[in-house]
Amino acid sequence: MTHEAITMVEAVNLALAHEMEHDENVVILGEDVGTNGGVFRATAGLKDRFGNRRVMDTPLAEAMIGGLTVGMASQGLKPVAEIQFMGFIFPALEHIICHAARLRNRTRGRLTCPMVLRAPFGGGIHAPEHHSESTETLLAHIPGLRVVIPSSPARAYGLLLSAIRDPDPVIFLEPKRIYRASKQPVPDNGAALPLDTCFTLREGSDITLVSWGAMVKETLEAAEQLAEEGISCEVIDVATISPLDMDTILASVAKTGRCAIVHEASRNLGVGAEITANLCEKALMDLQAPPVRITGYDTVMPYYRLENHFMPNTADIKDAVRQTLEFV
């Protein structure tokens, strides 16, 4: 069945419902995920459909959510936990880093941890403090964790299916700025998309633009506008930032000779820095110009009146591309 033109948050709901329908071990837990359907309505209707034994409202206690999720996963369930905003994830990190990420190694493969931790993240919705962070790099640094970030309704559906089916822990970060920004037909056929794989969204020959999450929107806009100037941009959606699919990026840069990386998170030690380091180590002879990063600032995310100045925009990307193409 194809749902005509649904939003990303609706695609998340669709994927959750599909897996709950087909696997009785899939359970959902988190703050307000049941009766209220989640603060962004990502789990709306699931409690009515599957009951309160499988869709569980928890106290406002992220440490408890993290520990309970690890315990469930180690004993045969497939929990999908929601952290209401990524800025509240820190109390859960002891359980995620010290236990979820290490369980397979600690038990020499006897136990795995098939859990998903969902969290809305990023700016752009005029939220207060602690609601707009993009701290994906903290999690991408941890061995044993997959960190997945969708950028469209179809990729949210397919990647979330894969995340739930994966035997190891997946952090699934949902860019809330684009929860309802666009619509796309999504077949509810249970077809998953591969994890650990970049998606090439646009072919090009002059420069490779690399991004993920909400910034893919501005990156594609920049590529389209630059095409009117005769600049051909290849656009890659990283999708899984850890483990990182550098093969796709390296193959693209071998063709274009230039690369610009766009992310909303702060510049210092961001995923863009890791991509840049890989390019310098493995593609130095292919590069015709230094890789460039278009990022947020190394400051706390400002309140809503200034947040649009913090986040990169289409004009920033275009300016960086032009400067890279002028490098001799």
mmCIF file of C-alpha atoms in Angstrom:
data_model
loop_
_atom_site.group_PDB
_atom_site.id
_atom_site.type_symbol
_atom_site.label_atom_id
_atom_site.label_comp_id
_atom_site.label_asym_id
_atom_site.label_seq_id
_atom_site.Cartn_x
_atom_site.Cartn_y
_atom_site.Cartn_z
ATOM 1 C CA MET A 1 0.000 0.000 0.000
ATOM 2 C CA THR A 2 1.372 3.425 -0.953
ATOM 3 C CA HIS A 3 0.518 6.336 1.291
ATOM 4 C CA GLU A 4 0.200 9.402 -0.883
ATOM 5 C CA ALA A 5 2.372 12.312 0.105
ATOM 6 C CA ILE A 6 3.122 11.785 3.782
ATOM 7 C CA THR A 7 5.486 13.770 5.999
ATOM 8 C CA MET A 8 8.612 12.457 7.700
ATOM 9 C CA VAL A 9 6.933 12.204 11.102
ATOM 10 C CA GLU A 10 4.096 10.240 9.496
ATOM 11 C CA ALA A 11 6.664 7.969 7.846
ATOM 12 C CA VAL A 12 8.230 7.280 11.244
ATOM 13 C CA ASN A 13 4.800 6.349 12.585
ATOM 14 C CA LEU A 14 4.184 4.136 9.556
ATOM 15 C CA ALA A 15 7.452 2.237 10.033
ATOM 16 C CA LEU A 16 6.801 1.724 13.745
ATOM 17 C CA ALA A 17 3.299 0.410 13.052
ATOM 18 C CA HIS A 18 4.568 -1.935 10.331
ATOM 19 C CA GLU A 19 7.182 -3.534 12.576
ATOM 20 C CA MET A 20 4.796 -3.807 15.528
ATOM 21 C CA GLU A 21 2.266 -5.506 13.277
ATOM 22 C CA HIS A 22 4.793 -8.028 11.985
ATOM 23 C CA ASP A 23 6.939 -8.620 15.100
ATOM 24 C CA GLU A 24 5.311 -8.973 18.517
ATOM 25 C CA ASN A 25 8.649 -8.390 20.222
ATOM 26 C CA VAL A 26 8.740 -4.749 19.082
ATOM 27 C CA VAL A 27 7.681 -2.448 21.920
ATOM 28 C CA ILE A 28 7.705 1.334 22.281
ATOM 29 C CA LEU A 29 8.479 3.321 25.410
ATOM 30 C CA GLY A 30 9.143 6.920 26.341
ATOM 31 C CA GLU A 31 7.706 10.090 27.773
ATOM 32 C CA ASP A 32 4.173 10.778 26.485
ATOM 33 C CA VAL A 33 4.542 8.305 23.608
ATOM 34 C CA GLY A 34 1.327 6.455 24.456
ATOM 35 C CA THR A 35 -1.771 8.451 25.336
ATOM 36 C CA ASN A 36 -0.503 11.686 23.769
ATOM 37 C CA GLY A 37 1.300 10.075 20.829
ATOM 38 C CA GLY A 38 4.573 11.840 21.533
ATOM 39 C CA VAL A 39 5.394 15.529 21.614
ATOM 40 C CA PHE A 40 5.637 15.539 17.788
ATOM 41 C CA ARG A 41 2.891 12.888 17.318
ATOM 42 C CA ALA A 42 5.349 10.337 15.940
ATOM 43 C CA THR A 43 3.646 7.547 17.905
ATOM 44 C CA ALA A 44 0.074 8.798 17.559
ATOM 45 C CA GLY A 45 -2.515 6.019 17.492
ATOM 46 C CA LEU A 46 -0.117 3.191 18.290
ATOM 47 C CA LYS A 47 -1.283 2.702 21.875
ATOM 48 C CA ASP A 48 -4.905 2.396 20.719
ATOM 49 C CA ARG A 49 -3.873 -0.097 18.065
ATOM 50 C CA PHE A 50 -1.402 -2.259 20.000
ATOM 51 C CA GLY A 51 -2.292 -1.690 23.646
ATOM 52 C CA ASN A 52 -0.465 -0.361 26.668
ATOM 53 C CA ARG A 53 1.652 -3.494 27.103
ATOM 54 C CA ARG A 54 3.464 -2.629 23.880
ATOM 55 C CA VAL A 55 3.286 1.192 23.907
ATOM 56 C CA MET A 56 4.353 2.381 27.341
ATOM 57 C CA ASP A 57 4.352 5.855 28.806
ATOM 58 C CA THR A 58 7.304 6.288 31.163
ATOM 59 C CA PRO A 59 8.094 8.815 33.895
ATOM 60 C CA LEU A 60 10.221 11.826 32.990
ATOM 61 C CA ALA A 61 13.383 9.842 33.635
ATOM 62 C CA GLU A 62 15.828 9.453 30.759
ATOM 63 C CA ALA A 63 18.277 7.368 32.792
ATOM 64 C CA MET A 64 15.473 4.919 33.521
ATOM 65 C CA ILE A 65 14.440 4.844 29.853
ATOM 66 C CA GLY A 66 18.009 4.029 28.821
ATOM 67 C CA GLY A 67 18.468 1.287 31.401
ATOM 68 C CA LEU A 68 15.058 -0.267 30.811
ATOM 69 C CA THR A 69 15.652 -0.320 27.061
ATOM 70 C CA VAL A 70 18.975 -2.132 27.425
ATOM 71 C CA GLY A 71 17.400 -4.649 29.789
ATOM 72 C CA MET A 72 14.492 -5.342 27.440
ATOM 73 C CA ALA A 73 16.792 -5.744 24.444
ATOM 74 C CA SER A 74 19.078 -8.168 26.252
ATOM 75 C CA GLN A 75 16.140 -10.429 27.073
ATOM 76 C CA GLY A 76 14.619 -10.880 23.634
ATOM 77 C CA LEU A 77 12.465 -7.819 23.069
ATOM 78 C CA LYS A 78 13.085 -5.166 20.425
ATOM 79 C CA PRO A 79 12.449 -1.911 22.260
ATOM 80 C CA VAL A 80 12.160 1.403 20.443
ATOM 81 C CA ALA A 81 12.654 4.129 23.030
ATOM 82 C CA GLU A 82 12.047 7.810 22.480
ATOM 83 C CA ILE A 83 14.079 10.553 24.111
ATOM 84 C CA GLN A 84 11.757 13.518 23.798
ATOM 85 C CA PHE A 85 14.513 15.903 22.647
ATOM 86 C CA MET A 86 18.165 15.064 21.998
ATOM 87 C CA GLY A 87 19.163 17.712 24.532
ATOM 88 C CA PHE A 88 17.757 15.430 27.252
ATOM 89 C CA ILE A 89 19.711 12.334 26.175
ATOM 90 C CA PHE A 90 22.646 12.759 28.537
ATOM 91 C CA PRO A 91 21.251 10.925 31.606
ATOM 92 C CA ALA A 92 20.725 7.879 29.370
ATOM 93 C CA LEU A 93 24.269 7.845 28.002
ATOM 94 C CA GLU A 94 25.745 5.731 30.792
ATOM 95 C CA HIS A 95 23.430 2.881 29.818
ATOM 96 C CA ILE A 96 23.866 3.450 26.072
ATOM 97 C CA ILE A 97 27.660 3.822 26.089
ATOM 98 C CA CYS A 98 28.634 1.523 28.945
ATOM 99 C CA HIS A 99 26.145 -1.272 28.312
ATOM 100 C CA ALA A 100 24.227 -1.153 25.005
ATOM 101 C CA ALA A 101 27.315 -0.485 22.890
ATOM 102 C CA ARG A 102 29.395 -3.121 24.725
ATOM 103 C CA LEU A 103 26.946 -5.951 25.298
ATOM 104 C CA ARG A 104 27.918 -8.016 22.255
ATOM 105 C CA ASN A 105 31.618 -7.634 23.045
ATOM 106 C CA ARG A 106 31.218 -8.170 26.774
ATOM 107 C CA THR A 107 29.369 -11.479 26.295
ATOM 108 C CA ARG A 108 31.500 -12.552 23.303
ATOM 109 C CA GLY A 109 28.396 -12.591 21.112
ATOM 110 C CA ARG A 110 26.158 -14.523 23.505
ATOM 111 C CA LEU A 111 23.917 -11.465 23.922
ATOM 112 C CA THR A 112 23.124 -8.657 21.534
ATOM 113 C CA CYS A 113 21.226 -5.442 22.126
ATOM 114 C CA PRO A 114 18.602 -4.989 19.370
ATOM 115 C CA MET A 115 17.334 -1.620 20.547
ATOM 116 C CA VAL A 116 16.582 1.672 18.836
ATOM 117 C CA LEU A 117 16.816 5.011 20.611
ATOM 118 C CA ARG A 118 14.870 7.671 18.718
ATOM 119 C CA ALA A 119 15.425 11.360 19.396
ATOM 120 C CA PRO A 120 14.273 14.517 17.604
ATOM 121 C CA PHE A 121 17.251 16.842 17.181
ATOM 122 C CA GLY A 122 18.475 20.048 15.603
ATOM 123 C CA GLY A 123 17.239 23.610 15.443
ATOM 124 C CA GLY A 124 14.777 25.529 13.370
ATOM 125 C CA ILE A 125 11.521 25.234 15.315
ATOM 126 C CA HIS A 126 11.928 28.177 17.735
ATOM 127 C CA ALA A 127 12.426 25.880 20.714
ATOM 128 C CA PRO A 128 13.833 26.919 24.117
ATOM 129 C CA GLU A 129 17.178 25.911 25.589
ATOM 130 C CA HIS A 130 18.150 22.194 25.485
ATOM 131 C CA HIS A 131 15.731 21.513 22.632
ATOM 132 C CA SER A 132 17.824 22.380 19.551
ATOM 133 C CA GLU A 133 21.170 20.614 19.939
ATOM 134 C CA SER A 134 22.960 18.701 17.173
ATOM 135 C CA THR A 135 25.377 16.572 19.182
ATOM 136 C CA GLU A 136 25.497 13.545 16.901
ATOM 137 C CA THR A 137 29.305 13.448 17.020
ATOM 138 C CA LEU A 138 29.239 12.446 20.697
ATOM 139 C CA LEU A 139 27.450 9.240 19.748
ATOM 140 C CA ALA A 140 29.272 8.638 16.469
ATOM 141 C CA HIS A 141 32.517 8.377 18.447
ATOM 142 C CA ILE A 142 31.321 5.328 20.394
ATOM 143 C CA PRO A 143 32.282 1.884 18.998
ATOM 144 C CA GLY A 144 29.293 -0.441 18.959
ATOM 145 C CA LEU A 145 26.682 2.213 18.200
ATOM 146 C CA ARG A 146 25.117 2.915 14.839
ATOM 147 C CA VAL A 147 24.018 6.512 14.345
ATOM 148 C CA VAL A 148 21.414 7.025 11.628
ATOM 149 C CA ILE A 149 19.888 10.314 10.452
ATOM 150 C CA PRO A 150 17.130 10.358 7.796
ATOM 151 C CA SER A 151 16.551 13.320 5.509
ATOM 152 C CA SER A 152 13.221 12.521 3.825
ATOM 153 C CA PRO A 153 9.988 10.602 4.503
ATOM 154 C CA ALA A 154 11.015 7.637 2.330
ATOM 155 C CA ARG A 155 14.426 7.350 3.962
ATOM 156 C CA ALA A 156 12.921 7.727 7.429
ATOM 157 C CA TYR A 157 10.600 4.797 6.727
ATOM 158 C CA GLY A 158 13.198 2.500 5.177
ATOM 159 C CA LEU A 159 16.030 3.307 7.566
ATOM 160 C CA LEU A 160 13.860 2.950 10.674
ATOM 161 C CA LEU A 161 12.759 -0.511 9.515
ATOM 162 C CA SER A 162 16.418 -1.511 9.186
ATOM 163 C CA ALA A 163 17.248 0.022 12.559
ATOM 164 C CA ILE A 164 14.538 -1.979 14.344
ATOM 165 C CA ARG A 165 15.605 -5.197 12.600
ATOM 166 C CA ASP A 166 19.292 -4.679 13.375
ATOM 167 C CA PRO A 167 20.634 -6.941 16.165
ATOM 168 C CA ASP A 168 22.767 -4.154 17.603
ATOM 169 C CA PRO A 169 21.880 -0.748 19.091
ATOM 170 C CA VAL A 170 20.935 2.054 16.732
ATOM 171 C CA ILE A 171 20.637 5.733 17.621
ATOM 172 C CA PHE A 172 18.004 7.108 15.241
ATOM 173 C CA LEU A 173 18.139 10.909 15.142
ATOM 174 C CA GLU A 174 15.182 12.647 13.519
ATOM 175 C CA PRO A 175 15.665 16.234 12.259
ATOM 176 C CA LYS A 176 12.557 17.868 13.665
ATOM 177 C CA ARG A 177 12.881 20.936 11.435
ATOM 178 C CA ILE A 178 11.832 18.773 8.482
ATOM 179 C CA TYR A 179 9.295 16.568 10.291
ATOM 180 C CA ARG A 180 6.534 18.307 8.331
ATOM 181 C CA ALA A 181 8.534 20.358 5.817
ATOM 182 C CA SER A 182 7.707 18.214 2.784
ATOM 183 C CA LYS A 183 5.634 15.251 1.697
ATOM 184 C CA GLN A 184 6.527 12.204 -0.353
ATOM 185 C CA PRO A 185 4.720 9.016 -1.438
ATOM 186 C CA VAL A 186 5.924 6.133 0.744
ATOM 187 C CA PRO A 187 4.943 2.515 -0.020
ATOM 188 C CA ASP A 188 4.102 0.709 3.219
ATOM 189 C CA ASN A 189 5.608 -2.522 1.940
ATOM 190 C CA GLY A 190 8.163 -3.255 4.645
ATOM 191 C CA ALA A 191 11.079 -2.630 2.281
ATOM 192 C CA ALA A 192 14.041 -1.499 4.355
ATOM 193 C CA LEU A 193 16.882 0.707 3.195
ATOM 194 C CA PRO A 194 20.495 -0.293 3.889
ATOM 195 C CA LEU A 195 22.302 1.090 6.890
ATOM 196 C CA ASP A 196 25.970 2.127 6.709
ATOM 197 C CA THR A 197 25.419 3.393 3.153
ATOM 198 C CA CYS A 198 25.399 6.872 1.623
ATOM 199 C CA PHE A 199 22.715 7.808 -0.884
ATOM 200 C CA THR A 200 23.649 9.767 -4.016
ATOM 201 C CA LEU A 201 20.731 12.136 -4.540
ATOM 202 C CA ARG A 202 22.078 14.070 -7.512
ATOM 203 C CA GLU A 203 24.785 13.297 -10.049
ATOM 204 C CA GLY A 204 27.353 15.947 -10.840
ATOM 205 C CA SER A 205 30.860 16.527 -12.163
ATOM 206 C CA ASP A 206 32.307 19.737 -10.667
ATOM 207 C CA ILE A 207 32.056 19.257 -6.888
ATOM 208 C CA THR A 208 30.709 16.778 -4.349
ATOM 209 C CA LEU A 209 28.352 18.156 -1.704
ATOM 210 C CA VAL A 210 28.032 15.939 1.360
ATOM 211 C CA SER A 211 25.362 16.389 4.019
ATOM 212 C CA TRP A 212 22.794 14.602 6.186
ATOM 213 C CA GLY A 213 19.572 15.259 8.064
ATOM 214 C CA ALA A 214 17.804 18.582 7.713
ATOM 215 C CA MET A 215 20.702 20.262 5.887
ATOM 216 C CA VAL A 216 20.171 18.002 2.876
ATOM 217 C CA LYS A 217 17.274 20.300 1.972
ATOM 218 C CA GLU A 218 19.484 23.401 1.690
ATOM 219 C CA THR A 219 22.238 21.381 0.025
ATOM 220 C CA LEU A 220 19.903 20.223 -2.738
ATOM 221 C CA GLU A 221 18.552 23.760 -3.131
ATOM 222 C CA ALA A 222 22.097 25.086 -3.519
ATOM 223 C CA ALA A 223 22.921 22.414 -6.090
ATOM 224 C CA GLU A 224 19.845 23.280 -8.128
ATOM 225 C CA GLN A 225 20.587 27.010 -8.072
ATOM 226 C CA LEU A 226 24.262 26.484 -8.887
ATOM 227 C CA ALA A 227 23.238 24.401 -11.881
ATOM 228 C CA GLU A 228 21.708 27.587 -13.330
ATOM 229 C CA GLU A 229 25.233 29.074 -13.186
ATOM 230 C CA GLY A 230 26.672 26.073 -15.007
ATOM 231 C CA ILE A 231 28.092 24.423 -11.870
ATOM 232 C CA SER A 232 27.394 20.700 -11.664
ATOM 233 C CA CYS A 233 27.098 19.421 -8.075
ATOM 234 C CA GLU A 234 26.931 15.825 -6.961
ATOM 235 C CA VAL A 235 24.888 15.567 -3.733
ATOM 236 C CA ILE A 236 25.409 12.775 -1.218
ATOM 237 C CA ASP A 237 23.214 12.087 1.801
ATOM 238 C CA VAL A 238 25.422 10.325 4.372
ATOM 239 C CA ALA A 239 22.369 8.918 6.256
ATOM 240 C CA THR A 240 24.484 6.699 8.567
ATOM 241 C CA ILE A 241 27.166 8.844 10.148
ATOM 242 C CA SER A 242 28.624 5.905 12.060
ATOM 243 C CA PRO A 243 29.884 3.635 10.679
ATOM 244 C CA LEU A 244 30.668 6.018 7.853
ATOM 245 C CA ASP A 245 30.470 4.914 4.215
ATOM 246 C CA MET A 246 33.581 6.653 2.910
ATOM 247 C CA ASP A 247 33.746 4.481 -0.217
ATOM 248 C CA THR A 248 30.816 6.322 -1.805
ATOM 249 C CA ILE A 249 32.262 9.724 -0.906
ATOM 250 C CA LEU A 250 35.750 8.812 -2.133
ATOM 251 C CA ALA A 251 34.379 7.525 -5.439
ATOM 252 C CA SER A 252 32.477 10.757 -5.952
ATOM 253 C CA VAL A 253 35.456 12.966 -5.122
ATOM 254 C CA ALA A 254 37.628 10.931 -7.489
ATOM 255 C CA LYS A 255 35.199 12.052 -10.192
ATOM 256 C CA THR A 256 34.653 15.694 -9.172
ATOM 257 C CA GLY A 257 37.971 16.594 -7.525
ATOM 258 C CA ARG A 258 36.332 18.849 -4.943
ATOM 259 C CA CYS A 259 34.216 18.427 -1.841
ATOM 260 C CA ALA A 260 32.086 20.583 0.454
ATOM 261 C CA ILE A 261 30.591 19.143 3.634
ATOM 262 C CA VAL A 262 27.493 20.732 5.146
ATOM 263 C CA HIS A 263 26.239 20.126 8.681
ATOM 264 C CA GLU A 264 24.264 22.040 11.273
ATOM 265 C CA ALA A 265 26.335 20.862 14.245
ATOM 266 C CA SER A 266 29.212 22.938 15.556
ATOM 267 C CA ARG A 267 32.354 22.873 13.454
ATOM 268 C CA ASN A 268 34.865 21.656 16.045
ATOM 269 C CA LEU A 269 35.373 17.874 15.792
ATOM 270 C CA GLY A 270 32.144 17.449 13.839
ATOM 271 C CA VAL A 271 31.481 14.585 11.434
ATOM 272 C CA GLY A 272 32.616 16.939 8.690
ATOM 273 C CA ALA A 273 36.092 16.923 10.224
ATOM 274 C CA GLU A 274 36.193 13.117 10.046
ATOM 275 C CA ILE A 275 35.140 13.158 6.391
ATOM 276 C CA THR A 276 37.769 15.814 5.645
ATOM 277 C CA ALA A 277 40.489 13.769 7.379
ATOM 278 C CA ASN A 278 39.549 10.695 5.360
ATOM 279 C CA LEU A 279 39.680 12.678 2.125
ATOM 280 C CA CYS A 280 43.130 14.043 2.973
ATOM 281 C CA GLU A 281 44.403 10.580 3.901
ATOM 282 C CA LYS A 282 42.873 8.589 1.045
ATOM 283 C CA ALA A 283 42.085 10.985 -1.798
ATOM 284 C CA LEU A 284 44.810 13.617 -1.680
ATOM 285 C CA MET A 285 45.860 13.023 -5.278
ATOM 286 C CA ASP A 286 42.239 13.308 -6.468
ATOM 287 C CA LEU A 287 41.617 16.654 -4.787
ATOM 288 C CA GLN A 288 41.940 19.822 -6.864
ATOM 289 C CA ALA A 289 41.142 22.030 -3.855
ATOM 290 C CA PRO A 290 41.061 21.617 -0.066
ATOM 291 C CA PRO A 291 37.779 20.188 1.254
ATOM 292 C CA VAL A 292 35.579 22.886 2.765
ATOM 293 C CA ARG A 293 33.135 22.681 5.676
ATOM 294 C CA ILE A 294 29.951 24.739 5.979
ATOM 295 C CA THR A 295 28.776 24.279 9.562
ATOM 296 C CA GLY A 296 27.212 25.748 12.652
ATOM 297 C CA TYR A 297 29.322 27.837 15.002
ATOM 298 C CA ASP A 298 31.326 26.671 18.017
ATOM 299 C CA THR A 299 28.844 28.242 20.391
ATOM 300 C CA VAL A 300 25.777 27.160 22.313
ATOM 301 C CA MET A 301 22.764 27.021 20.010
ATOM 302 C CA PRO A 302 21.120 30.456 20.394
ATOM 303 C CA TYR A 303 17.482 31.182 21.135
ATOM 304 C CA TYR A 304 15.062 31.373 18.254
ATOM 305 C CA ARG A 305 15.703 34.977 17.223
ATOM 306 C CA LEU A 306 19.262 34.056 16.271
ATOM 307 C CA GLU A 307 18.999 30.369 15.392
ATOM 308 C CA ASN A 308 18.685 31.051 11.662
ATOM 309 C CA HIS A 309 22.020 32.895 11.846
ATOM 310 C CA PHE A 310 23.592 29.837 13.491
ATOM 311 C CA MET A 311 22.465 27.286 10.925
ATOM 312 C CA PRO A 312 24.050 27.230 7.455
ATOM 313 C CA ASN A 313 21.790 28.313 4.623
ATOM 314 C CA THR A 314 21.620 27.923 0.871
ATOM 315 C CA ALA A 315 23.583 31.121 0.225
ATOM 316 C CA ASP A 316 26.398 29.960 2.540
ATOM 317 C CA ILE A 317 26.691 26.700 0.618
ATOM 318 C CA LYS A 318 26.730 28.438 -2.756
ATOM 319 C CA ASP A 319 29.417 30.890 -1.628
ATOM 320 C CA ALA A 320 31.619 28.060 -0.350
ATOM 321 C CA VAL A 321 31.216 26.139 -3.600
ATOM 322 C CA ARG A 322 32.165 29.152 -5.716
ATOM 323 C CA GLN A 323 35.260 29.793 -3.585
ATOM 324 C CA THR A 324 36.297 26.149 -3.859
ATOM 325 C CA LEU A 325 35.933 26.205 -7.626
ATOM 326 C CA GLU A 326 38.136 29.331 -7.783
ATOM 327 C CA PHE A 327 40.978 27.624 -5.904
ATOM 328 C CA VAL A 328 44.108 27.315 -8.039
#
